[in-house]
Short mmCIF file of C-alpha atoms and ligand atoms in Angstrom, two decimals:
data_model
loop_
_atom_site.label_atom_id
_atom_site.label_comp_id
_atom_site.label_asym_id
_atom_site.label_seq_id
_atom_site.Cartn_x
_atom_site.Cartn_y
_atom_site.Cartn_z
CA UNK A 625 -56.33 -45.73 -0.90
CA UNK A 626 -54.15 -48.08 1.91
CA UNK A 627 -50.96 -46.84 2.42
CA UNK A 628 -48.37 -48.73 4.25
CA UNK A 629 -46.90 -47.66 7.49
CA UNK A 630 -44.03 -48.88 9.66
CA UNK A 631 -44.10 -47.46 13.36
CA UNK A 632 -40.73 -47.64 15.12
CA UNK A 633 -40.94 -47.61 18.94
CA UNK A 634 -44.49 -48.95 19.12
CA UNK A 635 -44.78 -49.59 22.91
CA UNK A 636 -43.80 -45.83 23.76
CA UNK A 637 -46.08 -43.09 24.27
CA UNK A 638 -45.72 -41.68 20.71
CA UNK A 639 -46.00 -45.45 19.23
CA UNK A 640 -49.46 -45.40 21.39
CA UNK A 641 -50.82 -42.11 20.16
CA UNK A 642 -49.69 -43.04 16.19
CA UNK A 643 -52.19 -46.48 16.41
CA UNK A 644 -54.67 -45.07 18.19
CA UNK A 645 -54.86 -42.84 15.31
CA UNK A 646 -54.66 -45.98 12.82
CA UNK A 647 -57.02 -47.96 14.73
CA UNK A 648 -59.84 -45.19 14.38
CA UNK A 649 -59.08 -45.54 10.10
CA UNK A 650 -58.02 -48.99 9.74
CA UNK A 651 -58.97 -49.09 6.39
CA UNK A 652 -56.51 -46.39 5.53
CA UNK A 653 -53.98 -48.13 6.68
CA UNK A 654 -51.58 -51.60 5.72
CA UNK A 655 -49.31 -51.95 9.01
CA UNK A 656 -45.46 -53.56 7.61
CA UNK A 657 -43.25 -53.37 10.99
CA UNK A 658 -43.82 -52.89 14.55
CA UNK A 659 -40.57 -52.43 16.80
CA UNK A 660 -40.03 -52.48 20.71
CA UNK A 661 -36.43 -52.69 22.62
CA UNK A 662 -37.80 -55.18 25.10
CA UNK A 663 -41.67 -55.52 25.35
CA UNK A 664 -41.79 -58.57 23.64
CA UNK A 665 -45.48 -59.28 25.04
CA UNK A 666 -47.53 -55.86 24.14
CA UNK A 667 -45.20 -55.61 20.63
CA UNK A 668 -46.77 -59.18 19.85
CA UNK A 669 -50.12 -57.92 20.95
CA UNK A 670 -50.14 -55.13 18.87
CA UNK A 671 -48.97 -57.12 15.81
CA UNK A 672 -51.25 -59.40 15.90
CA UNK A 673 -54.17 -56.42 16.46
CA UNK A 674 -52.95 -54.35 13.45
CA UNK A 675 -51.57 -57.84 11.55
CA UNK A 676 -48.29 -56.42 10.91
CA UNK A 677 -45.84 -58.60 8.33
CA UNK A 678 -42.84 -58.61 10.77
CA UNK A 679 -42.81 -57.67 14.69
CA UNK A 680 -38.87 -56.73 16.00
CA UNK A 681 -37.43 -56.94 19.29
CA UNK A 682 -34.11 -54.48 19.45
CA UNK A 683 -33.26 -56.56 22.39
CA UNK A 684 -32.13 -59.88 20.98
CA UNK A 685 -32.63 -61.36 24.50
CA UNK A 686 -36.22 -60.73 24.02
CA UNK A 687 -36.81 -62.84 20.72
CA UNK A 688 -37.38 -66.02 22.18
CA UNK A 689 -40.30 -64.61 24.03
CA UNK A 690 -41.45 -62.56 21.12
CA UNK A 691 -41.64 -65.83 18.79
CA UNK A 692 -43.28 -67.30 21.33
CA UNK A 693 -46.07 -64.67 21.94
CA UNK A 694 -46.28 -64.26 17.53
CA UNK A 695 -46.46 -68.69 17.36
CA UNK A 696 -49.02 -69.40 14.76
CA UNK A 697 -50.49 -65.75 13.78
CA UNK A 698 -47.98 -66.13 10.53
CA UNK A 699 -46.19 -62.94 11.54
CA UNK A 700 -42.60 -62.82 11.08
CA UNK A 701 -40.49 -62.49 14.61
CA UNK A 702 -37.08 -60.77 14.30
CA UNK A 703 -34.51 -60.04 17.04
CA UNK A 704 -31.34 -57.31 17.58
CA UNK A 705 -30.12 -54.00 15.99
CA UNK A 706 -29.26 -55.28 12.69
CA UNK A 707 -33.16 -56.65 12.09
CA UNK A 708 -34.08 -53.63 13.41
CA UNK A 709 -32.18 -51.24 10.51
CA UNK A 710 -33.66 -54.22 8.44
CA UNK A 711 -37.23 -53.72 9.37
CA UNK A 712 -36.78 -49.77 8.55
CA UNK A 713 -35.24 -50.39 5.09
CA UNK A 714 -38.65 -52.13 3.65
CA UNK A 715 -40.09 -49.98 1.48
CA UNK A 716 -43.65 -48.03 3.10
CA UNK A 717 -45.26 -44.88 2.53
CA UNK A 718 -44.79 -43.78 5.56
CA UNK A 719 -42.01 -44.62 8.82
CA UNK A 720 -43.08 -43.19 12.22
CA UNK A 721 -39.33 -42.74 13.77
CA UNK A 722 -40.74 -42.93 17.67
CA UNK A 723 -37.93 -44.66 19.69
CA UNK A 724 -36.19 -42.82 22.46
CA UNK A 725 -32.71 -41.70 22.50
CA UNK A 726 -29.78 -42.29 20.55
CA UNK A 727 -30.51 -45.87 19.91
CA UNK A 728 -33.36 -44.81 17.27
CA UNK A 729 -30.43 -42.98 15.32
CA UNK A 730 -29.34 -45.86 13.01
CA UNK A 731 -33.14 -46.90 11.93
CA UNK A 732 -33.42 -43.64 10.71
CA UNK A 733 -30.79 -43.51 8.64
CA UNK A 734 -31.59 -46.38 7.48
CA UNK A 735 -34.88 -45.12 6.64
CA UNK A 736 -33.61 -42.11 5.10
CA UNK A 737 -31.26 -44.29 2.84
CA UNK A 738 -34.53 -45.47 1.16
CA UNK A 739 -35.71 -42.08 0.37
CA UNK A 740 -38.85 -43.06 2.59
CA UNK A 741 -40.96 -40.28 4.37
CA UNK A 742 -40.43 -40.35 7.60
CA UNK A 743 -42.37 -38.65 10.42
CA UNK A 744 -39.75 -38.20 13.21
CA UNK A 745 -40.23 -37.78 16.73
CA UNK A 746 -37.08 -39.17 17.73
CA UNK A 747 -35.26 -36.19 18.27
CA UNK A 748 -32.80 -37.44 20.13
CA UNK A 749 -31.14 -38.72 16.66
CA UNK A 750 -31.39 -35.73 14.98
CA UNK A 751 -29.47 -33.67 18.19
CA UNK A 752 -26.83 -36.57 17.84
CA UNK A 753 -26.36 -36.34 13.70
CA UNK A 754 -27.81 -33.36 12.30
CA UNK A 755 -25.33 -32.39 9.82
CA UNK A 756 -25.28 -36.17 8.82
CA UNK A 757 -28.83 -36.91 8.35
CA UNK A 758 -30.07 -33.81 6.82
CA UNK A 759 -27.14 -34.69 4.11
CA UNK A 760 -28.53 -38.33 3.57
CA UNK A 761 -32.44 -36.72 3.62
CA UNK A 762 -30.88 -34.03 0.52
CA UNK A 763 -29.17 -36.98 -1.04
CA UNK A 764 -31.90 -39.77 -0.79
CA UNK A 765 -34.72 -37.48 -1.54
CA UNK A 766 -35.84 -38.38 1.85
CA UNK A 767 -38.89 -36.66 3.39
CA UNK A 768 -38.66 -35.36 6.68
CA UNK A 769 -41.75 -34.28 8.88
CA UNK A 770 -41.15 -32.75 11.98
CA UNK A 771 -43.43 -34.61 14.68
CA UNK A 772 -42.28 -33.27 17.76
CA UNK A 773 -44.92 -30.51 18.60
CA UNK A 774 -42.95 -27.56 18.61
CA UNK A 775 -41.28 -28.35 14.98
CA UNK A 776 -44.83 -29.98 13.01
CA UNK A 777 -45.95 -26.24 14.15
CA UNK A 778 -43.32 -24.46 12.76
CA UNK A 779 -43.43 -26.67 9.90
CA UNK A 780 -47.15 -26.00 9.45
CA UNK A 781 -46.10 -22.19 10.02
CA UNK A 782 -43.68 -22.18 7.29
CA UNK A 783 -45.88 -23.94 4.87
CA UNK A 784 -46.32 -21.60 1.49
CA UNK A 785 -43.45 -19.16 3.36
CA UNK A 786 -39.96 -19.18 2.38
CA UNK A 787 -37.20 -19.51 4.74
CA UNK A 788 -35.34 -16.09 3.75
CA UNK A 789 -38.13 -14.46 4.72
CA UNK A 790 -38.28 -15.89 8.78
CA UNK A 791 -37.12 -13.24 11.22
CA UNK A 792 -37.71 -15.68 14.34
CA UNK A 793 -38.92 -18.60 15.40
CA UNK A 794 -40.12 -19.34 18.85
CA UNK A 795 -40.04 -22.43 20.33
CA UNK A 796 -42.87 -22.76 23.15
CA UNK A 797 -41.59 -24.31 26.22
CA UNK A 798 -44.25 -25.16 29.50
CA UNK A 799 -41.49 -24.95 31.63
CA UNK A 800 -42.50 -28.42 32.86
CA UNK A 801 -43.96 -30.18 36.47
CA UNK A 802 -40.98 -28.30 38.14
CA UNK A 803 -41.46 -24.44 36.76
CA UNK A 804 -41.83 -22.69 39.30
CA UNK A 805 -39.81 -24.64 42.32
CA UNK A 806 -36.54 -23.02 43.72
CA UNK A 807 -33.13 -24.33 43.39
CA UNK A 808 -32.97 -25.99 47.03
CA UNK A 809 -36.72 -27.57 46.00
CA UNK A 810 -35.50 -28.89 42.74
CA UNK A 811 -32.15 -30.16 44.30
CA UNK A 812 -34.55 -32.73 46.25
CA UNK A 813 -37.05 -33.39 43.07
CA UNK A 814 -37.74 -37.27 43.21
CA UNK A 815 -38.67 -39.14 39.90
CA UNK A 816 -42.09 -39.22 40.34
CA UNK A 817 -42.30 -35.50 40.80
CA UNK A 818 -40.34 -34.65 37.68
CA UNK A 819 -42.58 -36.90 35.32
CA UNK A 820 -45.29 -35.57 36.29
CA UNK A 821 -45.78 -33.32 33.57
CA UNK A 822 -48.82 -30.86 34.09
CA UNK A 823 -49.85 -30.64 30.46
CA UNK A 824 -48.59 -33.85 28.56
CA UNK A 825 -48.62 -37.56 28.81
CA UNK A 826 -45.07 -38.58 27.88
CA UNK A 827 -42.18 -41.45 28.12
CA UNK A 828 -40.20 -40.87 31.44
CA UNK A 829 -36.95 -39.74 29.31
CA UNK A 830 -38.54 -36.77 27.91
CA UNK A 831 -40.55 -36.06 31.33
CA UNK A 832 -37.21 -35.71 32.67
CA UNK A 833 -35.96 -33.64 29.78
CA UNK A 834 -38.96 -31.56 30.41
CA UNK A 835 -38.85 -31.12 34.22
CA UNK A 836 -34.72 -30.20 33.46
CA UNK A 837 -35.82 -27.80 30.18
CA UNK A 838 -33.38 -29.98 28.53
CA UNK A 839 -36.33 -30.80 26.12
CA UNK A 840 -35.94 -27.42 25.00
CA UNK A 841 -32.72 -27.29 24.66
CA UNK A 842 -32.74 -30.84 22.24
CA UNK A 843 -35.54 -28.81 20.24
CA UNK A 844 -33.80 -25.97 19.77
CA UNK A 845 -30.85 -28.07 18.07
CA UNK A 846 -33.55 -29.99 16.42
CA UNK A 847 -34.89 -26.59 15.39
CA UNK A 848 -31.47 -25.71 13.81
CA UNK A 849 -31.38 -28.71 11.57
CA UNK A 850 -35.02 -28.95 10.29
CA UNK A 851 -35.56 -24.88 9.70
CA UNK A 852 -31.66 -23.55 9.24
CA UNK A 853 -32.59 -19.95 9.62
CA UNK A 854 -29.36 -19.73 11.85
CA UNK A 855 -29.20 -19.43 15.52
CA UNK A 856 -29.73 -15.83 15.50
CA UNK A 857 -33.41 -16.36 14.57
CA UNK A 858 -33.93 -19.21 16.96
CA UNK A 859 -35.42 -17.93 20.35
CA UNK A 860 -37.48 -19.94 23.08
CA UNK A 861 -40.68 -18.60 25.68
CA UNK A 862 -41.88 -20.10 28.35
CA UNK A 863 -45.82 -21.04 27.65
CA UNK A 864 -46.90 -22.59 30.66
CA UNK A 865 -50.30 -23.42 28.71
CA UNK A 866 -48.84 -25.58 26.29
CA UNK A 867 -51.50 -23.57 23.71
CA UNK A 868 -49.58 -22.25 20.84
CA UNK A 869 -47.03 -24.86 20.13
CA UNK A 870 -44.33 -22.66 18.44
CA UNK A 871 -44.66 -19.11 16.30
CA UNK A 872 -42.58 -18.30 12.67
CA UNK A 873 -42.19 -14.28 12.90
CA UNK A 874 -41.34 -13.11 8.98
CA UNK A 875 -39.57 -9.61 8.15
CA UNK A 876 -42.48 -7.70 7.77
CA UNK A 877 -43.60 -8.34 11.55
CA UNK A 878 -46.47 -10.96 10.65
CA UNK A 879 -46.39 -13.54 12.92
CA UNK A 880 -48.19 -17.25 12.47
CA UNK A 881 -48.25 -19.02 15.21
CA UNK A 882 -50.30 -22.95 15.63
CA UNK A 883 -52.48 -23.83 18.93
CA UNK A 884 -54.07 -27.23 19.64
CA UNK A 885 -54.84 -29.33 22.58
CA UNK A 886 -51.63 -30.70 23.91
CA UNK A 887 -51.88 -33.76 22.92
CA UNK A 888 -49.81 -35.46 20.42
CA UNK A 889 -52.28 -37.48 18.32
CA UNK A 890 -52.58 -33.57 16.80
CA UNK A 891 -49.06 -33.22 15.26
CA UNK A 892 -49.24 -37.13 14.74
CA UNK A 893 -52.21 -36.70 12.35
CA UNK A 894 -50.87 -33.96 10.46
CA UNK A 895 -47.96 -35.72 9.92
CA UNK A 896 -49.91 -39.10 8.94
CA UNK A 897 -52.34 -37.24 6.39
CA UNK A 898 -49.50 -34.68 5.23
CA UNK A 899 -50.17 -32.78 2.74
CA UNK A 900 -53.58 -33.02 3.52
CA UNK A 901 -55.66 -33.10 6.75
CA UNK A 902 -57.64 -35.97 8.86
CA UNK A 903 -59.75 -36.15 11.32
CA UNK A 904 -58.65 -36.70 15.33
CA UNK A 905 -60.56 -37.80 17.97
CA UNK A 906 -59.91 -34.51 20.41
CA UNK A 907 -62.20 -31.80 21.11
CA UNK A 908 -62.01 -28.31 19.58
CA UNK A 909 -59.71 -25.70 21.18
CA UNK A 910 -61.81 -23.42 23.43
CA UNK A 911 -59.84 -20.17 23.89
CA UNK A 912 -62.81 -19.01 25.98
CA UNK A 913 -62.33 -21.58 28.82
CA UNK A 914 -58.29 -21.22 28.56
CA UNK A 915 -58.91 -18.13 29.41
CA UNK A 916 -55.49 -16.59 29.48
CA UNK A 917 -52.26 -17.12 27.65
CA UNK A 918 -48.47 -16.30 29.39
CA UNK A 919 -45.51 -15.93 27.97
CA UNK A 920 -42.24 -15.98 30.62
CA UNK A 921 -38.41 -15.71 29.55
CA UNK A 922 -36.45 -19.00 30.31
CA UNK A 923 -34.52 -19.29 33.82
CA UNK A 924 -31.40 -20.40 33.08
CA UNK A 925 -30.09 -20.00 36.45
CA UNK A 926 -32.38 -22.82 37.95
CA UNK A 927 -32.69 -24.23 34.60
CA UNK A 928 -29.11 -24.63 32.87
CA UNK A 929 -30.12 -27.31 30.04
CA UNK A 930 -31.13 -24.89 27.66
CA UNK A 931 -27.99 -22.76 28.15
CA UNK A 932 -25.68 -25.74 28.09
CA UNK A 933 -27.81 -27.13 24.33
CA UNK A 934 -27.08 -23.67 22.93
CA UNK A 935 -23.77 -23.59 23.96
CA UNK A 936 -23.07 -26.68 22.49
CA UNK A 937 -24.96 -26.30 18.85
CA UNK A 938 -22.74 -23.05 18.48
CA UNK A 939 -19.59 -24.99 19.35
CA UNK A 940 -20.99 -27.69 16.82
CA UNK A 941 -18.59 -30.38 15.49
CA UNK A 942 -19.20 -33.42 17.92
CA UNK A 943 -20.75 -31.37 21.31
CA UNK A 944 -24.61 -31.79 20.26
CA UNK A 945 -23.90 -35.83 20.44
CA UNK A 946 -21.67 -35.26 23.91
CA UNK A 947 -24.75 -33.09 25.21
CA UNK A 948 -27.33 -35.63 24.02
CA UNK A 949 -25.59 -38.71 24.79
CA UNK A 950 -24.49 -37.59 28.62
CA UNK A 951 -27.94 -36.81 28.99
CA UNK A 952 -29.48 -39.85 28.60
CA UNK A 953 -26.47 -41.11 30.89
CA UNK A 954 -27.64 -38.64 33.39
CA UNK A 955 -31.17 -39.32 32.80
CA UNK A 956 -31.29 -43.00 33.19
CA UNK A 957 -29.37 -42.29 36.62
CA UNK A 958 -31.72 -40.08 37.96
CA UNK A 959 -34.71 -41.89 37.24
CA UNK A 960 -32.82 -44.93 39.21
CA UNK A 961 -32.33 -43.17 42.23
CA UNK A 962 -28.68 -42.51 41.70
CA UNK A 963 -28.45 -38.70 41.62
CA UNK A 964 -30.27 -35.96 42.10
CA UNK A 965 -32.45 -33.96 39.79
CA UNK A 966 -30.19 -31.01 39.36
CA UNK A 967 -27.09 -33.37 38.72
CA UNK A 968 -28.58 -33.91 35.61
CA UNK A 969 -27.32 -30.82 33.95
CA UNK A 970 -24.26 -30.97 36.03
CA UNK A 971 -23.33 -33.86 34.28
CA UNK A 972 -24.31 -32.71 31.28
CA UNK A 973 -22.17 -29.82 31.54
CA UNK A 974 -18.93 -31.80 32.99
CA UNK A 975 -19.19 -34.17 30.04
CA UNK A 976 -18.75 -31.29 27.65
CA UNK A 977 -16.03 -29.79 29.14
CA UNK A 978 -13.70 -33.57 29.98
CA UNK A 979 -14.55 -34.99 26.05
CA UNK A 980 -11.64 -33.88 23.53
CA UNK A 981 -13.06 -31.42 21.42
CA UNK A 982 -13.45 -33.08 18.03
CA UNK A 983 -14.59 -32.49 14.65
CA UNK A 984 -17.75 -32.89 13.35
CA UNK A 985 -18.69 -36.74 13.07
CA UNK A 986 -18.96 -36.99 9.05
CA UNK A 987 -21.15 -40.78 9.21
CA UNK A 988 -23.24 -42.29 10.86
CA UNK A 989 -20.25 -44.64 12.20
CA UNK A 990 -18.33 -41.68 13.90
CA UNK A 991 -21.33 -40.05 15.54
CA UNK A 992 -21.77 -43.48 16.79
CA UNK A 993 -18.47 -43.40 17.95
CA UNK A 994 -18.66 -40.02 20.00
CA UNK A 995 -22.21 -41.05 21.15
CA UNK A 996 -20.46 -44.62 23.09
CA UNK A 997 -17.11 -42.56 23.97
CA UNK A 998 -19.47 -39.89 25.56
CA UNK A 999 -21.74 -42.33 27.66
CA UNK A 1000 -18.05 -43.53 29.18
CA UNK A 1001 -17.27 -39.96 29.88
CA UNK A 1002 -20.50 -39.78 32.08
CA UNK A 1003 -20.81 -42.97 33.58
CA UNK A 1004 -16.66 -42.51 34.53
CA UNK A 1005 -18.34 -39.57 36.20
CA UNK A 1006 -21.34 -40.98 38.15
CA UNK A 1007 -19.07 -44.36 39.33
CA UNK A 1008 -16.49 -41.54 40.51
CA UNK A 1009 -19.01 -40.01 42.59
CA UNK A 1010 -16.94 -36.85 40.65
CA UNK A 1011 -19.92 -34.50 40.84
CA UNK A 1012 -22.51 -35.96 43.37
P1 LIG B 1133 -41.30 -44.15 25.30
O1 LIG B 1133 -40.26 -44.39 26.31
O2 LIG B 1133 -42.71 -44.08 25.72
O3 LIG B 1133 -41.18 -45.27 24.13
C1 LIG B 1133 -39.97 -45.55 23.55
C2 LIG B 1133 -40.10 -46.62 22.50
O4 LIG B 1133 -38.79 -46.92 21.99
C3 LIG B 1133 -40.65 -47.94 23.00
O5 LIG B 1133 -41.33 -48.61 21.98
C4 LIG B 1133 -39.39 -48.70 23.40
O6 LIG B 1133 -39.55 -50.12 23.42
C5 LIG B 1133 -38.46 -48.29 22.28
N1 LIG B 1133 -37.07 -48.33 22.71
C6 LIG B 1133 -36.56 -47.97 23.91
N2 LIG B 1133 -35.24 -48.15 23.94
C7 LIG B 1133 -34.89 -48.67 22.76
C8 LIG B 1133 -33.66 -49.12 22.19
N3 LIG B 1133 -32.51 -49.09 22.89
N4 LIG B 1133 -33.67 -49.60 20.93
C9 LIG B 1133 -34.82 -49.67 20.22
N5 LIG B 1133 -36.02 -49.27 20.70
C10 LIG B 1133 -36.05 -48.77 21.95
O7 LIG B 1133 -40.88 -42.79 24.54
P2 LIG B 1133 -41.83 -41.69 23.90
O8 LIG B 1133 -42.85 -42.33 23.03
O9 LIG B 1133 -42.24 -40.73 24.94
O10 LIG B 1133 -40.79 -40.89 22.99
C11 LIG B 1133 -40.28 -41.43 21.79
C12 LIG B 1133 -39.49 -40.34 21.06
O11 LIG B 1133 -40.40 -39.29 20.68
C13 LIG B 1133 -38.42 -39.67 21.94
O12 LIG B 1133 -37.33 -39.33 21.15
C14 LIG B 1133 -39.12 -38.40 22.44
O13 LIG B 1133 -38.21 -37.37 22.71
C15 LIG B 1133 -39.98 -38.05 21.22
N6 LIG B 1133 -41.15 -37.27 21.55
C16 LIG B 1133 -42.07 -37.77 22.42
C17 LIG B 1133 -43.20 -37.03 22.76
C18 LIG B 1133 -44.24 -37.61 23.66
O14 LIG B 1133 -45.28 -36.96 23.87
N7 LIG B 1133 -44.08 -38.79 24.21
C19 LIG B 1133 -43.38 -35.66 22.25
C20 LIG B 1133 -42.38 -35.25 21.32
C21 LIG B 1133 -41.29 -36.02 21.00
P3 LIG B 1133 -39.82 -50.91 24.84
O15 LIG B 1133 -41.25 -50.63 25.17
O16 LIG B 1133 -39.57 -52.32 24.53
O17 LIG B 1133 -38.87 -50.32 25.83
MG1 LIG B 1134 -41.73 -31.07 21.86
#
């Protein structure tokens, strides 16, 4: 049977993985949107290669070189935000939510608002509007699977379980390119050092977050949202193996953990073929070669991120969108030479503490709002020089 599948954030890493997948079972699959911010060229490509109905540029700038790449293939162009909610409001089986950052937020909801199922990777919305999209998933009959490694684990963990009976779960961290570097070393980290991740093949914004542990700290909120056991029951390791993607301990002291190669066509598949299982292209797990497993307790001394994310779920009301939103600020900075690798957190941190504590954003239109108000905060604080 061909199902019908819309993949926001095509040109990214995640977008990359998802076809790959289709490609290899393109019988399986009818492809209805395809959405970049700005690579009009590859988007076009990949439309024509998968002969999507409508190919969207989120960058409006971009359309004229979009229609010109699509001119005569008979696939629609579209161009800017609103045609991008637009694009995620036709009705598929199945939405692959894989932009970065913040900006993936409203396409979601809009997704949501159809009662599609969407397979979400963008966590970066779901740090920013928890309490707000979990509401529209409850009230759209929305279906939500966790893509992100750590969370389609737990969520494969949990399957057949039920959520009173979860003592812990334990989000998996590798501790990232920069693990094991002191706090003068990581003061000087350049770009290229923090993105290069040892075990996965990512976008640069979650290299960063990865090389910063600020990953983590976005999955644990993420965590709190998909699985609300309560923070109490939410704990991170260090697994510098990237093995066993996350563990689900119950009250009786069973605990399920799921391994897999680190690569994300895994938790991609299981998300595309949910409830049942397909077939990936990887090779099998061999334990034997591994070798060994370790297990380390986070640093939060060289690496505040995950301190500064837990701080600010527990505070809730509008800090997880400060946290996420000075981040990418911070991020985006770093990665153009403008500050230094462990100004990222620094920022992060400052942010929280200048924003006026508010209550939690009830729509999508006041998270929004906190989102732009903290990006101000930060830049204010990088043109300022305030903390560099
Ligand atoms: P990439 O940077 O590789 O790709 C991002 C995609 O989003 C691109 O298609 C990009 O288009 C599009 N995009 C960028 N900015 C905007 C914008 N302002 N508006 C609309 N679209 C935009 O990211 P990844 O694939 O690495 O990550 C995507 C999401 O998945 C992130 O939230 C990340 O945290 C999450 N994730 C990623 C994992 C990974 O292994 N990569 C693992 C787990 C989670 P363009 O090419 O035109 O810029
Ligand atoms: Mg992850």
């Amino acid at each position: 049977m061909t199902r019908s599948l819309t993949l926001l954030g095509a040109t990214g890493s995640i977008g990359a993985s998802t076809l790959d997948l289709v490609r290899r079972d393109r019988d399986a699959w009818r492809v209805e949107a395809l959405t970049a911010h700005s690579s009009a060229a590859e988007l076009a490509a990949l439309a024509r290669e998968f002969g999507a109905k409508i190919a969207v540029v989120s960058n409006e700038a971009c359309l004229p070189a979009l229609r010109a790449a699509l001119a005569g293939s008979g696939i629609e162009a579209a161009g800017g935000r609103q045609a991008l909610c637009e694009a995620a409001t036709r009705p598929v089986d199945m939405t692959v939510a894989a932009i970065v950052g913040c900006a993936g937020l409203a396409p979601v909801m809009a997704a949501i608002e159809r009662g599609g199922t969407i397979a979400l990777a963008n966590k970066e919305a779901l740090v920013s509007a928890g309490e707000v999209l979990m509401q529209a998933v409850a009230k759209h009959g929305a279906t939500l699977l966790p893509t992100d490694s750590e969370h389609n684990a737990i969520f494969q963990c949990l399957s057949g379980n039920r959520l009173s009976d979860v003592a812990r779960i334990t989000l998996t961290a590798s501790g990232g390119p920069l693990r094991t570097w002191s706090a003068e070393q990581l003061a000087a980290a350049t770009p290229a050092q923090a993105v290069a991740h040892p075990n996965w093949s990512m976008g640069a914004k979650i290299s960063v977050d990865s090389a910063t542990m600020m990953n983590k700290g976005l999955e644990y909120i993420e965590a709190f949202h998909l699985f609300p056991v309560g923070l109490d029951r939410l704990d991170i390791v260090v697994h510098p193996q990237s093995v066993i993607h996350s563990m689900v301990e119950f009250r009786d002291r069973s605990t399920l953990a799921q391994l897999g190669p680190s690569d994300m066509r895994v938790p991609i598949a299981s998300c595309l073929a949910w409830p049942r299982r397909m077939e990936t292209p990887l090779a099998p797990l061999d334990l034997a070669a591994i070798g060994e497993l370790t297990f380390f307790p986070p640093d939060e001394e060289r690496f505040p991120a995950t301190r500064l994310a837990r701080e600010a779920i527990r505070a809730g009301g509008s800090a997880p969108a400060i946290l996420n939103a000075a981040n990418e600020v911070a991020v985006a900075a770093f990665l153009a030479g403008q500050i230094g690798f462990t100004r990222i957190a620094a920022v992060v941190e400052e942010t929280l503490q200048r924003s006026n504590d508010s209550p939690r954003p009830a729509t999508l239109d006041e998270v929004l709002a906190v989102d732009q108000s903290a990006r101000r905060q930060a830049l204010t604080l990088l043109e300022t020089n305030a903390l560099v």
